[in-house]
Amino acid sequence: MEISEVRVKLVENKDDRLKAFCSITMDNEFVVRDIKIIEGTGGLFVAMPSRKMSDHCEKCGGKNHLRARFCNNCGTSLSDNRAKKDFKGRMKLHADIAHPINVECRKKIQEKVIAAYEEEEERSKQPGYKPVDMDEPEDDDVPEIV
Ligand SMILES: [Zn+2]
């Protein structure tokens, strides 16, 4: 698989850990959107598109985000530690929607995306820079970095 195109939309807020949204095209025929570039402690990190995980209220069956403290539907107080923990003991609140299944592929995507991000950053310093026209995902949560 070759990554034939990367589009990067920089995030305006410079203090944010979320640096950009991007989309990648594979072999000129398959696009994955809502990839996030995040500033982590070890440098830039590429987060695959993910969704918030939820569970169901024990009392009424209502669906709630894992961080919710009360049921959206019946108001019952929910336990604080319902999320599964990752190997570092942090709550796992997101699940990847699309992701590489091996290290080589992750590395390939990471390198391409970061390179495109750095180019876009450079371009954004030029006068008359126009950001890429790309709609942003509604969810701009920064997922846990593993
Ligand atoms: Zn409920």
PDB file of C-alpha atoms and ligand atoms in Angstrom:
ATOM      1  CA  MET A   1       0.000   0.000   0.000  1.00  0.00           C
ATOM      2  CA  GLU A   2       1.261   3.473  -0.861  1.00  0.00           C
ATOM      3  CA  ILE A   3      -0.034   6.673   0.633  1.00  0.00           C
ATOM      4  CA  SER A   4      -0.645   8.748  -2.443  1.00  0.00           C
ATOM      5  CA  GLU A   5      -1.958  11.925  -0.835  1.00  0.00           C
ATOM      6  CA  VAL A   6      -2.057  13.555   2.577  1.00  0.00           C
ATOM      7  CA  ARG A   7      -4.187  16.626   3.245  1.00  0.00           C
ATOM      8  CA  VAL A   8      -3.562  18.616   6.386  1.00  0.00           C
ATOM      9  CA  LYS A   9      -5.792  21.174   8.065  1.00  0.00           C
ATOM     10  CA  LEU A  10      -3.885  23.001  10.767  1.00  0.00           C
ATOM     11  CA  VAL A  11      -5.645  23.751  14.035  1.00  0.00           C
ATOM     12  CA  GLU A  12      -5.583  27.479  14.784  1.00  0.00           C
ATOM     13  CA  ASN A  13      -5.213  27.336  18.545  1.00  0.00           C
ATOM     14  CA  LYS A  14      -1.476  27.092  19.087  1.00  0.00           C
ATOM     15  CA  ASP A  15      -1.779  26.069  22.735  1.00  0.00           C
ATOM     16  CA  ASP A  16      -3.802  23.041  21.884  1.00  0.00           C
ATOM     17  CA  ARG A  17      -2.208  19.588  21.923  1.00  0.00           C
ATOM     18  CA  LEU A  18      -4.272  18.895  18.826  1.00  0.00           C
ATOM     19  CA  LYS A  19      -2.148  20.320  15.996  1.00  0.00           C
ATOM     20  CA  ALA A  20      -4.019  19.313  12.853  1.00  0.00           C
ATOM     21  CA  PHE A  21      -6.642  17.154  11.242  1.00  0.00           C
ATOM     22  CA  CYS A  22      -5.750  15.214   8.153  1.00  0.00           C
ATOM     23  CA  SER A  23      -6.905  12.760   5.562  1.00  0.00           C
ATOM     24  CA  ILE A  24      -4.827  10.216   3.719  1.00  0.00           C
ATOM     25  CA  THR A  25      -5.419   8.569   0.356  1.00  0.00           C
ATOM     26  CA  MET A  26      -4.138   5.059  -0.183  1.00  0.00           C
ATOM     27  CA  ASP A  27      -3.133   3.869  -3.657  1.00  0.00           C
ATOM     28  CA  ASN A  28      -5.127   6.723  -5.217  1.00  0.00           C
ATOM     29  CA  GLU A  29      -8.365   4.997  -4.384  1.00  0.00           C
ATOM     30  CA  PHE A  30      -9.212   4.846  -0.692  1.00  0.00           C
ATOM     31  CA  VAL A  31      -9.456   7.783   1.697  1.00  0.00           C
ATOM     32  CA  VAL A  32      -9.332   7.791   5.475  1.00  0.00           C
ATOM     33  CA  ARG A  33     -10.373  11.017   7.176  1.00  0.00           C
ATOM     34  CA  ASP A  34     -10.394  12.428  10.697  1.00  0.00           C
ATOM     35  CA  ILE A  35      -6.823  11.493  11.462  1.00  0.00           C
ATOM     36  CA  LYS A  36      -5.404  13.759  14.179  1.00  0.00           C
ATOM     37  CA  ILE A  37      -1.909  15.047  14.746  1.00  0.00           C
ATOM     38  CA  ILE A  38      -1.242  15.472  18.422  1.00  0.00           C
ATOM     39  CA  GLU A  39       1.679  16.915  20.302  1.00  0.00           C
ATOM     40  CA  GLY A  40       2.689  14.256  22.806  1.00  0.00           C
ATOM     41  CA  THR A  41       5.471  14.225  25.350  1.00  0.00           C
ATOM     42  CA  GLY A  42       7.636  12.293  22.900  1.00  0.00           C
ATOM     43  CA  GLY A  43       6.932  14.540  19.907  1.00  0.00           C
ATOM     44  CA  LEU A  44       4.206  14.506  17.295  1.00  0.00           C
ATOM     45  CA  PHE A  45       1.840  11.579  17.286  1.00  0.00           C
ATOM     46  CA  VAL A  46      -0.609  10.504  14.613  1.00  0.00           C
ATOM     47  CA  ALA A  47      -3.924   9.329  16.035  1.00  0.00           C
ATOM     48  CA  MET A  48      -6.156   7.219  13.853  1.00  0.00           C
ATOM     49  CA  PRO A  49      -9.828   8.142  13.528  1.00  0.00           C
ATOM     50  CA  SER A  50     -11.566   7.003  16.663  1.00  0.00           C
ATOM     51  CA  ARG A  51     -14.931   7.014  18.292  1.00  0.00           C
ATOM     52  CA  LYS A  52     -15.850   7.563  21.888  1.00  0.00           C
ATOM     53  CA  MET A  53     -16.777   4.357  23.590  1.00  0.00           C
ATOM     54  CA  SER A  54     -19.962   4.134  25.579  1.00  0.00           C
ATOM     55  CA  ASP A  55     -21.799   1.674  27.747  1.00  0.00           C
ATOM     56  CA  HIS A  56     -25.329   1.092  28.970  1.00  0.00           C
ATOM     57  CA  CYS A  57     -26.878   2.144  32.239  1.00  0.00           C
ATOM     58  CA  GLU A  58     -27.509  -0.854  34.504  1.00  0.00           C
ATOM     59  CA  LYS A  59     -30.844   0.536  35.587  1.00  0.00           C
ATOM     60  CA  CYS A  60     -32.519   1.701  32.359  1.00  0.00           C
ATOM     61  CA  GLY A  61     -30.231   0.495  29.567  1.00  0.00           C
ATOM     62  CA  GLY A  62     -29.606   4.086  28.403  1.00  0.00           C
ATOM     63  CA  LYS A  63     -26.433   4.692  26.475  1.00  0.00           C
ATOM     64  CA  ASN A  64     -23.780   6.873  28.085  1.00  0.00           C
ATOM     65  CA  HIS A  65     -20.275   8.038  27.370  1.00  0.00           C
ATOM     66  CA  LEU A  66     -17.780   6.315  29.662  1.00  0.00           C
ATOM     67  CA  ARG A  67     -16.934   9.628  31.297  1.00  0.00           C
ATOM     68  CA  ALA A  68     -20.553  10.451  32.095  1.00  0.00           C
ATOM     69  CA  ARG A  69     -21.183  10.507  35.841  1.00  0.00           C
ATOM     70  CA  PHE A  70     -24.951  10.322  35.554  1.00  0.00           C
ATOM     71  CA  CYS A  71     -27.150   8.454  33.111  1.00  0.00           C
ATOM     72  CA  ASN A  72     -28.390  10.713  30.289  1.00  0.00           C
ATOM     73  CA  ASN A  73     -31.670   8.924  30.310  1.00  0.00           C
ATOM     74  CA  CYS A  74     -32.659   8.266  33.940  1.00  0.00           C
ATOM     75  CA  GLY A  75     -30.183  10.337  35.938  1.00  0.00           C
ATOM     76  CA  THR A  76     -28.855   7.409  37.960  1.00  0.00           C
ATOM     77  CA  SER A  77     -25.370   7.999  39.284  1.00  0.00           C
ATOM     78  CA  LEU A  78     -22.863   5.904  37.338  1.00  0.00           C
ATOM     79  CA  SER A  79     -19.673   4.451  38.730  1.00  0.00           C
ATOM     80  CA  ASP A  80     -16.495   6.409  38.041  1.00  0.00           C
ATOM     81  CA  ASN A  81     -14.314   3.563  36.903  1.00  0.00           C
ATOM     82  CA  ARG A  82     -16.342   1.774  34.261  1.00  0.00           C
ATOM     83  CA  ALA A  83     -13.823   2.161  31.463  1.00  0.00           C
ATOM     84  CA  LYS A  84     -11.387  -0.627  30.725  1.00  0.00           C
ATOM     85  CA  LYS A  85      -7.811   0.296  31.498  1.00  0.00           C
ATOM     86  CA  ASP A  86      -4.962   0.203  29.023  1.00  0.00           C
ATOM     87  CA  PHE A  87      -1.653  -1.386  29.958  1.00  0.00           C
ATOM     88  CA  LYS A  88      -0.528   1.863  31.582  1.00  0.00           C
ATOM     89  CA  GLY A  89      -3.599   1.881  33.774  1.00  0.00           C
ATOM     90  CA  ARG A  90      -5.306   4.793  31.997  1.00  0.00           C
ATOM     91  CA  MET A  91      -8.976   4.689  31.167  1.00  0.00           C
ATOM     92  CA  LYS A  92      -9.589   3.594  27.628  1.00  0.00           C
ATOM     93  CA  LEU A  93     -12.236   5.990  26.321  1.00  0.00           C
ATOM     94  CA  HIS A  94     -11.759   5.771  22.553  1.00  0.00           C
ATOM     95  CA  ALA A  95     -11.610   2.956  20.031  1.00  0.00           C
ATOM     96  CA  ASP A  96      -9.926   3.290  16.652  1.00  0.00           C
ATOM     97  CA  ILE A  97     -12.253   3.093  13.652  1.00  0.00           C
ATOM     98  CA  ALA A  98      -9.496   2.383  11.146  1.00  0.00           C
ATOM     99  CA  HIS A  99      -5.918   1.592  12.012  1.00  0.00           C
ATOM    100  CA  PRO A 100      -2.752  -0.130  10.794  1.00  0.00           C
ATOM    101  CA  ILE A 101      -2.282  -3.643  12.070  1.00  0.00           C
ATOM    102  CA  ASN A 102       1.486  -3.705  12.148  1.00  0.00           C
ATOM    103  CA  VAL A 103       4.348  -1.481  13.185  1.00  0.00           C
ATOM    104  CA  GLU A 104       5.719  -0.982   9.649  1.00  0.00           C
ATOM    105  CA  CYS A 105       2.423   0.340   8.361  1.00  0.00           C
ATOM    106  CA  ARG A 106       1.955   2.606  11.372  1.00  0.00           C
ATOM    107  CA  LYS A 107       5.457   3.949  10.799  1.00  0.00           C
ATOM    108  CA  LYS A 108       4.795   4.533   7.106  1.00  0.00           C
ATOM    109  CA  ILE A 109       1.608   6.478   7.823  1.00  0.00           C
ATOM    110  CA  GLN A 110       3.184   8.387  10.707  1.00  0.00           C
ATOM    111  CA  GLU A 111       6.169   9.502   8.602  1.00  0.00           C
ATOM    112  CA  LYS A 112       4.069  10.598   5.628  1.00  0.00           C
ATOM    113  CA  VAL A 113       1.580  12.463   7.775  1.00  0.00           C
ATOM    114  CA  ILE A 114       4.175  14.252   9.908  1.00  0.00           C
ATOM    115  CA  ALA A 115       6.128  15.264   6.791  1.00  0.00           C
ATOM    116  CA  ALA A 116       2.957  16.665   5.223  1.00  0.00           C
ATOM    117  CA  TYR A 117       2.154  18.471   8.475  1.00  0.00           C
ATOM    118  CA  GLU A 118       5.589  20.082   8.596  1.00  0.00           C
ATOM    119  CA  GLU A 119       5.251  21.210   4.958  1.00  0.00           C
ATOM    120  CA  GLU A 120       1.828  22.662   5.704  1.00  0.00           C
ATOM    121  CA  GLU A 121       3.243  24.470   8.751  1.00  0.00           C
ATOM    122  CA  GLU A 122       5.926  26.025   6.550  1.00  0.00           C
ATOM    123  CA  ARG A 123       3.363  26.987   3.920  1.00  0.00           C
ATOM    124  CA  SER A 124       1.184  28.599   6.584  1.00  0.00           C
ATOM    125  CA  LYS A 125       3.957  31.086   7.347  1.00  0.00           C
ATOM    126  CA  GLN A 126       3.914  32.391   3.764  1.00  0.00           C
ATOM    127  CA  PRO A 127       1.884  35.504   2.985  1.00  0.00           C
ATOM    128  CA  GLY A 128      -1.480  34.803   1.414  1.00  0.00           C
ATOM    129  CA  TYR A 129      -1.642  31.273   2.828  1.00  0.00           C
ATOM    130  CA  LYS A 130      -5.004  29.629   2.411  1.00  0.00           C
ATOM    131  CA  PRO A 131      -5.800  26.662   4.650  1.00  0.00           C
ATOM    132  CA  VAL A 132      -6.953  23.444   3.039  1.00  0.00           C
ATOM    133  CA  ASP A 133     -10.703  23.312   2.613  1.00  0.00           C
ATOM    134  CA  MET A 134     -11.614  20.379   4.781  1.00  0.00           C
ATOM    135  CA  ASP A 135     -14.458  19.874   7.211  1.00  0.00           C
ATOM    136  CA  GLU A 136     -13.404  18.993  10.705  1.00  0.00           C
ATOM    137  CA  PRO A 137     -14.774  16.183  12.792  1.00  0.00           C
ATOM    138  CA  GLU A 138     -17.223  17.233  15.449  1.00  0.00           C
ATOM    139  CA  ASP A 139     -15.243  15.380  18.059  1.00  0.00           C
ATOM    140  CA  ASP A 140     -11.962  17.159  18.684  1.00  0.00           C
ATOM    141  CA  ASP A 141     -11.122  15.214  21.796  1.00  0.00           C
ATOM    142  CA  VAL A 142      -7.543  14.159  22.039  1.00  0.00           C
ATOM    143  CA  PRO A 143      -7.448  10.397  22.395  1.00  0.00           C
ATOM    144  CA  GLU A 144      -5.172   8.680  24.887  1.00  0.00           C
ATOM    145  CA  ILE A 145      -1.690   8.231  23.482  1.00  0.00           C
ATOM    146  CA  VAL A 146      -0.401   4.719  23.948  1.00  0.00           C
TER     147      VAL A 146
HETATM  148 ZN    ZN B   1     -30.249   5.052  33.168  1.00  0.00          ZN
END
